[in-house]
CSV table of C-alpha atoms in Angstrom, one decimal:
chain,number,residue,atom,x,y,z
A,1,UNK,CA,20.9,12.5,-16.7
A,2,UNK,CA,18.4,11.3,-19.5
A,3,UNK,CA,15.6,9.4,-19.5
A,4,UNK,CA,15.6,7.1,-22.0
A,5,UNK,CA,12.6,6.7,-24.5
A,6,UNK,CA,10.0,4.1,-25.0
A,7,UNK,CA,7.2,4.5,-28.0
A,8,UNK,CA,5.4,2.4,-30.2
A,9,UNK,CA,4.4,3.0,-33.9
A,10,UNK,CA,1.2,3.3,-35.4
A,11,UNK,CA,-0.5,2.1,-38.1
A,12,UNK,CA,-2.5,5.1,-38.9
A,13,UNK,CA,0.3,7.3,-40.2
A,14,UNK,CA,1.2,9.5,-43.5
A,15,UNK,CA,1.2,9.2,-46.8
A,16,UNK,CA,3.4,11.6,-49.4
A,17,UNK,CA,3.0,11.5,-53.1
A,18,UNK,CA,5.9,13.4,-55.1
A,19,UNK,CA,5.8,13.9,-58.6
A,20,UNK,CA,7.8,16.0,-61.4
A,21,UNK,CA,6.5,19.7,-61.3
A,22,UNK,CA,8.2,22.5,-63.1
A,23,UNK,CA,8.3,24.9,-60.0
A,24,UNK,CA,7.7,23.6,-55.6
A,25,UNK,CA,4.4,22.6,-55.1
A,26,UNK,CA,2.8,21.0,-51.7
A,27,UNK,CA,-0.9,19.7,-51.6
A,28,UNK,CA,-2.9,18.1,-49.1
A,29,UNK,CA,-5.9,16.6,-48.3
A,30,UNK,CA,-6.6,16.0,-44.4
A,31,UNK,CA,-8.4,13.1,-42.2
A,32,UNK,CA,-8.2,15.5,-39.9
A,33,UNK,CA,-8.6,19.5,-41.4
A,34,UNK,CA,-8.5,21.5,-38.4
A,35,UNK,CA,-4.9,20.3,-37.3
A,36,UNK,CA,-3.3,20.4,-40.9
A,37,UNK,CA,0.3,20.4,-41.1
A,38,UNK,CA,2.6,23.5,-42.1
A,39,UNK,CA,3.4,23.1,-45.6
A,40,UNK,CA,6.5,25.7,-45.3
A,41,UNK,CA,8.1,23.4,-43.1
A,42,UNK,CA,7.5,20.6,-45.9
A,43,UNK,CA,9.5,22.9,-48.4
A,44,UNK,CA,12.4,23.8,-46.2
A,45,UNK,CA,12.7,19.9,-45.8
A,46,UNK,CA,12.5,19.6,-49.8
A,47,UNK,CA,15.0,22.2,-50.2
A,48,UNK,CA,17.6,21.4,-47.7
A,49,UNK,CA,17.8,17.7,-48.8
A,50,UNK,CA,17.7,18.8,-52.6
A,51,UNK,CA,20.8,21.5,-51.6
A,52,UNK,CA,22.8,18.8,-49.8
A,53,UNK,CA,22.7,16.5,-52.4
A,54,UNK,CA,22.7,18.8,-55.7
A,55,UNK,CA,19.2,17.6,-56.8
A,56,UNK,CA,18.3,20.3,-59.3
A,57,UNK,CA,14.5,19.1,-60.1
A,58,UNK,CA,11.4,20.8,-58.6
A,59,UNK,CA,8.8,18.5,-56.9
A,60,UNK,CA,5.5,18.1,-56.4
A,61,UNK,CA,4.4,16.9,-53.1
A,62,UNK,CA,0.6,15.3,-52.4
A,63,UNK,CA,-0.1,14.8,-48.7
A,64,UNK,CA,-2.9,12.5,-49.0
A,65,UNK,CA,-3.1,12.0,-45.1
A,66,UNK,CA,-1.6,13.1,-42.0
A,67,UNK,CA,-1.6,11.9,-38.2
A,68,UNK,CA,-2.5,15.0,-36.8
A,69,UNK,CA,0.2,17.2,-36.3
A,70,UNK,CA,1.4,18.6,-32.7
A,71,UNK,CA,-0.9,16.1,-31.0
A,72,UNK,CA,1.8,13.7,-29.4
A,73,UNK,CA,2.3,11.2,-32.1
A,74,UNK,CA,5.0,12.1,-33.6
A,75,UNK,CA,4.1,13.2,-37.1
A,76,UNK,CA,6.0,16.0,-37.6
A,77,UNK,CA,9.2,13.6,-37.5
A,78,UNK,CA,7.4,11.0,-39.8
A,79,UNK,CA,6.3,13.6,-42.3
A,80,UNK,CA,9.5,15.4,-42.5
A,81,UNK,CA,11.4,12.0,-43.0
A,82,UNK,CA,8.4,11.0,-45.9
A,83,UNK,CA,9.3,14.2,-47.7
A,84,UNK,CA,13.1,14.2,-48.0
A,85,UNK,CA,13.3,10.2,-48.2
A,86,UNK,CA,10.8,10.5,-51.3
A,87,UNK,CA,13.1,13.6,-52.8
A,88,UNK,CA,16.3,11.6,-52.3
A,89,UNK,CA,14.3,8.3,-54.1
A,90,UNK,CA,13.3,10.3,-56.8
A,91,UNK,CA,16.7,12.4,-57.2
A,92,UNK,CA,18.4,8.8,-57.6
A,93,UNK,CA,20.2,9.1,-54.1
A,94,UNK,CA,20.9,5.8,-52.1
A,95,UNK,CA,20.7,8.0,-48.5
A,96,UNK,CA,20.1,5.9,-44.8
A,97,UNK,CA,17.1,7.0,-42.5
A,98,UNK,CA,19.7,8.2,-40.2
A,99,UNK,CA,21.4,10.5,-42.9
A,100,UNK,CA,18.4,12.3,-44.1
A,101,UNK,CA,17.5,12.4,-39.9
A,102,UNK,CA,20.5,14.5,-39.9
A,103,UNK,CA,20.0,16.4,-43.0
A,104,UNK,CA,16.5,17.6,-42.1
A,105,UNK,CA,17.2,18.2,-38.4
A,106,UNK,CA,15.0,15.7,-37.1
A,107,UNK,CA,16.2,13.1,-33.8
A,108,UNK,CA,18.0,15.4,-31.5
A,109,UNK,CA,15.9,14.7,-28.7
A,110,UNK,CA,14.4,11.2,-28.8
A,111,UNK,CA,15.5,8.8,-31.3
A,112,UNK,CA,12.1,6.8,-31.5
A,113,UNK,CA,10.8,9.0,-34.3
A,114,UNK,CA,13.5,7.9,-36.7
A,115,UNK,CA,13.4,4.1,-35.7
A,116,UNK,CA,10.1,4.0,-36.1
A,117,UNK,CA,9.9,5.5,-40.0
A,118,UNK,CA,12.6,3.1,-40.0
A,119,UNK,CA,11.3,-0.1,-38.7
A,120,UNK,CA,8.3,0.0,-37.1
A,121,UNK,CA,7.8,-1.7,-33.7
A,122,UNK,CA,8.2,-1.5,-30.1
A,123,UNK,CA,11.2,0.7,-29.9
A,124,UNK,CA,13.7,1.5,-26.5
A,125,UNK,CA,16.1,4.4,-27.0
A,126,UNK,CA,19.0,5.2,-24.6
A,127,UNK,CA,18.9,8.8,-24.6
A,128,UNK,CA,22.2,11.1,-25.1
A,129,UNK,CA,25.7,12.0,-23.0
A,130,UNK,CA,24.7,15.0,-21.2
A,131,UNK,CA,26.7,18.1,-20.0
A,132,UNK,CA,29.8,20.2,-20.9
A,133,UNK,CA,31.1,18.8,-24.2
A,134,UNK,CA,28.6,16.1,-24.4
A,135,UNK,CA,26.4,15.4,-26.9
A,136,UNK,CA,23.9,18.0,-25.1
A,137,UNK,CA,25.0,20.9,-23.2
A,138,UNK,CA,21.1,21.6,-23.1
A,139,UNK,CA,17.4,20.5,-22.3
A,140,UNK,CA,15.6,20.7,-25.9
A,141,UNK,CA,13.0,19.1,-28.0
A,142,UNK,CA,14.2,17.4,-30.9
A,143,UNK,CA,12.5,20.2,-33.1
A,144,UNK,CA,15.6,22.8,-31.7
A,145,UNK,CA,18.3,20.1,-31.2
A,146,UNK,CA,21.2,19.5,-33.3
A,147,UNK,CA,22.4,16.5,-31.5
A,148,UNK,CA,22.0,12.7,-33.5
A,149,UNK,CA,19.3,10.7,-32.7
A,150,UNK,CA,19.4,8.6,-29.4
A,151,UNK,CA,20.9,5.5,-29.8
A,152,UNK,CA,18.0,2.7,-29.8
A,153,UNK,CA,18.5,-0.4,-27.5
A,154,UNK,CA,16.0,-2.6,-28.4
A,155,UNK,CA,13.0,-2.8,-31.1
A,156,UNK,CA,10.2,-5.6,-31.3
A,157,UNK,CA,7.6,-6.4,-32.9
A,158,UNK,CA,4.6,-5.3,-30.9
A,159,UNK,CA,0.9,-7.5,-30.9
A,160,UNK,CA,-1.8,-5.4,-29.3
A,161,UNK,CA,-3.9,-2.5,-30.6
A,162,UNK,CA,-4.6,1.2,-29.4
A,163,UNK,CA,-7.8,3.2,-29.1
A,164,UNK,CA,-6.0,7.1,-29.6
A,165,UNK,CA,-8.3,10.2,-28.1
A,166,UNK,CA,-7.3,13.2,-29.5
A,167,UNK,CA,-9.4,16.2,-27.9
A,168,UNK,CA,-9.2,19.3,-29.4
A,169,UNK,CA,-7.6,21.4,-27.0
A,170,UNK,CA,-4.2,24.0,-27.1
A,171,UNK,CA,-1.1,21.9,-28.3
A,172,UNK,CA,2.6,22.0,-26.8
A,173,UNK,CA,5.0,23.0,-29.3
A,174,UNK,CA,7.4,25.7,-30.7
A,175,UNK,CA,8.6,28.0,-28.0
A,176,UNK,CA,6.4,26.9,-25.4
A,177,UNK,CA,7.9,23.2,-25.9
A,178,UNK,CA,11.1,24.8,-25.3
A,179,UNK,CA,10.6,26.2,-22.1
A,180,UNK,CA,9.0,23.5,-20.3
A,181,UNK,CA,12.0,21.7,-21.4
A,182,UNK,CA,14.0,24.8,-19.8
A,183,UNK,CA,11.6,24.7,-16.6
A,184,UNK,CA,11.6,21.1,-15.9
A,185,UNK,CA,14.9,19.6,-16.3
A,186,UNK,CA,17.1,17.7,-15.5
A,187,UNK,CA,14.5,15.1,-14.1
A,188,UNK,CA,15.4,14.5,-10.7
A,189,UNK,CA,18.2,11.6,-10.4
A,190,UNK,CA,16.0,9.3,-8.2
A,191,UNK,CA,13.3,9.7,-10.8
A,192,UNK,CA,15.0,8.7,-14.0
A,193,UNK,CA,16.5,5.4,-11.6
A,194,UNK,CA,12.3,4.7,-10.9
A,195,UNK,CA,11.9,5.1,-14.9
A,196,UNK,CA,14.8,3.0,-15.8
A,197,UNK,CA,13.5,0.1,-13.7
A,198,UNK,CA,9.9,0.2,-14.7
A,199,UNK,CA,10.9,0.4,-18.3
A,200,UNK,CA,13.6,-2.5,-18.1
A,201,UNK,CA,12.2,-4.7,-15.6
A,202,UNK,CA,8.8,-4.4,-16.0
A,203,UNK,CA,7.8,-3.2,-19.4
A,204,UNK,CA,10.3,-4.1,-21.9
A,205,UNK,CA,9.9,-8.0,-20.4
A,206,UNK,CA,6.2,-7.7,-20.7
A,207,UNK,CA,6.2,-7.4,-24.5
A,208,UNK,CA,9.4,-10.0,-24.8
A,209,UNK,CA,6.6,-12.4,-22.9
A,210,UNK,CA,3.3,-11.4,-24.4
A,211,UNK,CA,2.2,-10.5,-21.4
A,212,UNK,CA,-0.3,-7.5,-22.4
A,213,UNK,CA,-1.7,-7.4,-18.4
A,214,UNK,CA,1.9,-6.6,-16.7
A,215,UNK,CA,2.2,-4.1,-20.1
A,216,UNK,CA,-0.7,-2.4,-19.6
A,217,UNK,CA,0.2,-1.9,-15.3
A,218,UNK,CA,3.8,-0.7,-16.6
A,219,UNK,CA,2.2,2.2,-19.0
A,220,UNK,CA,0.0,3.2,-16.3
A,221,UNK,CA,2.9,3.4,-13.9
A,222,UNK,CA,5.0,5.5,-16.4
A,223,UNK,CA,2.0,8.7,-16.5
A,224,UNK,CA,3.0,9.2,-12.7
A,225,UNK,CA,6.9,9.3,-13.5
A,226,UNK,CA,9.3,11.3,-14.4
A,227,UNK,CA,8.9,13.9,-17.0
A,228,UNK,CA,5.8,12.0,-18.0
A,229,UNK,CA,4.3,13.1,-14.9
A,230,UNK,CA,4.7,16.8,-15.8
A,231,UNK,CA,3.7,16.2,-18.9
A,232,UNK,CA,-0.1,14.6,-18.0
A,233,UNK,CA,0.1,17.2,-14.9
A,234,UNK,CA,0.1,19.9,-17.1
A,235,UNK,CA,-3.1,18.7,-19.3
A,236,UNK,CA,-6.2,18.2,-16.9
A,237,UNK,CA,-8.4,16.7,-19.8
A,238,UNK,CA,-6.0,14.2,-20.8
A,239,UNK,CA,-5.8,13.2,-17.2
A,240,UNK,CA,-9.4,12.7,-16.9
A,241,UNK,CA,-9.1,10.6,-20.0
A,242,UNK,CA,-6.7,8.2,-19.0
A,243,UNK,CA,-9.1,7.4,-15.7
A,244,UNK,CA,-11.7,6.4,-18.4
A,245,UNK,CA,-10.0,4.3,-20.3
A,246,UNK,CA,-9.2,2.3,-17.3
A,247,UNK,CA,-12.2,2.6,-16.0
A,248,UNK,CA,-13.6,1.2,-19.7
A,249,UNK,CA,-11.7,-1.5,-19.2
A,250,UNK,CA,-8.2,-1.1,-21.4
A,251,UNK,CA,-5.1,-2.7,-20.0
A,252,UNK,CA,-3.0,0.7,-19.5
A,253,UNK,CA,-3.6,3.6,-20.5
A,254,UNK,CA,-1.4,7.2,-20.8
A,255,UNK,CA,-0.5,9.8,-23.0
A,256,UNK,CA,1.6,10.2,-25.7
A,257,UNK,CA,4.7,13.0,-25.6
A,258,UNK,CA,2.8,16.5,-24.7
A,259,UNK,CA,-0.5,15.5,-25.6
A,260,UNK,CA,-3.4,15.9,-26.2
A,261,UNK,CA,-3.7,12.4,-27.4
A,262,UNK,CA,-4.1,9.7,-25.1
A,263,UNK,CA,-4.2,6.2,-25.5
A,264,UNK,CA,-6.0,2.6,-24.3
A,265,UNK,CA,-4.1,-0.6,-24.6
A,266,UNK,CA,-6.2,-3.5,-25.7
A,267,UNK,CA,-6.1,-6.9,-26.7
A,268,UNK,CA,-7.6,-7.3,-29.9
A,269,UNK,CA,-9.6,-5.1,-32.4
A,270,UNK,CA,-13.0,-6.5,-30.3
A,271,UNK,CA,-11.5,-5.4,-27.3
A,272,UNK,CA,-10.3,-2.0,-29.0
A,273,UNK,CA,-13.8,-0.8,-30.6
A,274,UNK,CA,-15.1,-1.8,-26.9
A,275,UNK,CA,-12.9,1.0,-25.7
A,276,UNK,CA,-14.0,3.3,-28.3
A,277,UNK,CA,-17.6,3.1,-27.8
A,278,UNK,CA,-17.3,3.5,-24.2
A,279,UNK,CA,-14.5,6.2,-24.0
A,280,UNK,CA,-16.3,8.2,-27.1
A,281,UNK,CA,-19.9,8.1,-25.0
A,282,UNK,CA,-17.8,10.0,-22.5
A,283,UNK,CA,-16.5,12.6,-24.4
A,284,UNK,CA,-19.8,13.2,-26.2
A,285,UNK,CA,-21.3,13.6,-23.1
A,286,UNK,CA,-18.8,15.6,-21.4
A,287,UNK,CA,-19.1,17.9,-24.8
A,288,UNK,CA,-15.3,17.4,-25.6
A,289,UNK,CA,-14.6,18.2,-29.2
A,290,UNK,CA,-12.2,15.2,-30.6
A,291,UNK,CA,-11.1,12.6,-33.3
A,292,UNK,CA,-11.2,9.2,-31.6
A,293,UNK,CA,-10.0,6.0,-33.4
A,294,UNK,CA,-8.7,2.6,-33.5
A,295,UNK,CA,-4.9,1.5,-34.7
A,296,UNK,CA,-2.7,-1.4,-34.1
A,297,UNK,CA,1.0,-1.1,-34.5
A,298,UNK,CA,2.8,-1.0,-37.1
A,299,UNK,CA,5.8,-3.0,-37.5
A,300,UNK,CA,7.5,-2.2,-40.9
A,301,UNK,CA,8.1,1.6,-41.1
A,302,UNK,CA,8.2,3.3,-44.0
A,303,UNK,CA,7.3,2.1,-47.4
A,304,UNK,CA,8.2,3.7,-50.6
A,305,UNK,CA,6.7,2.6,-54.2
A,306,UNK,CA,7.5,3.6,-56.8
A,307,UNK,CA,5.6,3.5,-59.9
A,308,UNK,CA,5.9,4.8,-64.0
């Protein structure tokens, strides 16, 4: 079985610029230099969206800032799907988030990644069939799946804001992703059942209501839970920091995807530069190298503009 997929989106997020150009260019300037993005991985995205569709221009593609990449917030997905949905724009082509998902091999794992360029918000996925002739016949990350993306179950608009740790320590990704995914699943049954019912009776009501105090507990419970619980097992520091964002006085606290980001819930942007002050006096004293800031959700997705 799968366990389905809750996430929300962020504000702080990436923005492309793509020009004419007479041959393939990518640029970029970085909030954050040490974990710049792979800019081969941009140009296989501009090329197979350009080859599927026949666009024969050459583009020029500014990355004037970037979510950290391979930290747990999903920005490889949001910059892949900022790349080809600007090429299609500019080639003229009318394509669906879902489409270019497909085109660009992005969603097989998790479809929050895609909702979320698409929409914004709170966002529930049902994860995928599973076994022999099923939509997966394998554990994988999205990164090595072909399957679509998950079908999504509910989205809302979500109130509070996040204080995001990011502590410079190794990623998850590539190959290594891959076999954790090998090593670790199928999530016990009784597991994904204690998921299922935290998310849907406990979690999902919680942000229907408002109710940011039953959220936050919900969050918390989810770190010690399922694959979560291997995933914060695996990364002592980001276990540490989740105890001191509670201990600072956020709402929930837990980590996003692999890590090494991890996250405070709070109330309001008082409440969330609170948490950063308190949170960030710990890691300077502990001597942990990291970005730390504030964000609240977004609730749009992507925007495109287009201008002469």
């Amino acid at each position: 079985e799968n366990e389905n997929d809750t996430r929300t989106a962020l504000q702080f997020g990436v923005h492309v610029n793509l020009t004419d150009s007479r041959e393939p260019k990518v640029h970029g300037t970085f909030a954050f230099p040490k974990l710049q993005s792979n800019f081969k991985d941009i140009i296989t995205v501009v090329e197979k969206v350009t080859k599927h569709f026949g666009i024969e221009k050459n583009f020029k593609i500014t990355e004037k800032s970037q979510t950290p990449m391979h930290s747990g917030l999903g920005s490889t997905t949001q910059l892949s799907l900022s790349a080809a949905a600007a090429v299609a724009k500019f080639g003229g082509i009318d394509a669906s988030v879902h489409e270019l998902a497909r085109i660009i091999g992005r969603g097989g794992t998790s479809g929050i990644g895609v909702k979320a360029f698409e929409s914004g918000g709170f966002i529930l996925d049902g994860g995928h069939s599973f076994g022999r002739g099923q939509e997966k016949e394998s554990f994988l990350p999205s990164s090595v799946s072909n399957a679509r993306p998950a079908p999504i179950l509910a989205r809302y608009d979500f109130p509070w804001w996040f204080v995001c740790a990011i502590p410079q320590s190794e990623t998850v990704h590539g190959t290594t992703e891959v076999n954790l995914f090998q090593k670790y699943c199928p999530i016990p049954e009784c597991e994904v059942e204690k998921l299922s019912r935290l998310v849907l009776m406990k979690i999902l009501p919680a942000v229907v209501e408002n109710d940011i105090k039953a959220f936050g507990e919900g969050v918390t419970r989810m770190q010690e839970t399922g694959f979560k619980k291997i995933e914060v097992g695996l990364n002592k520091t980001a276990g540490q920091l989740i105890e001191e964002f509670l201990k600072a006085g956020a709402y929930g606290a837990g980590m996003s995807s692999f890590g090494p980001a991890v996250f405070g819930i709070a109330e309001d942007e008082r409440h969330a530069l609170e948490l950063k002050e308190k949170v960030g006096g710990y890691l300077s004293k502990k001597r942990i190298h990291h970005d730390l800031f504030v964000t609240k959700a977004d609730n749009k997705g992507a925007r495109i503009k287009i201008s002469n």
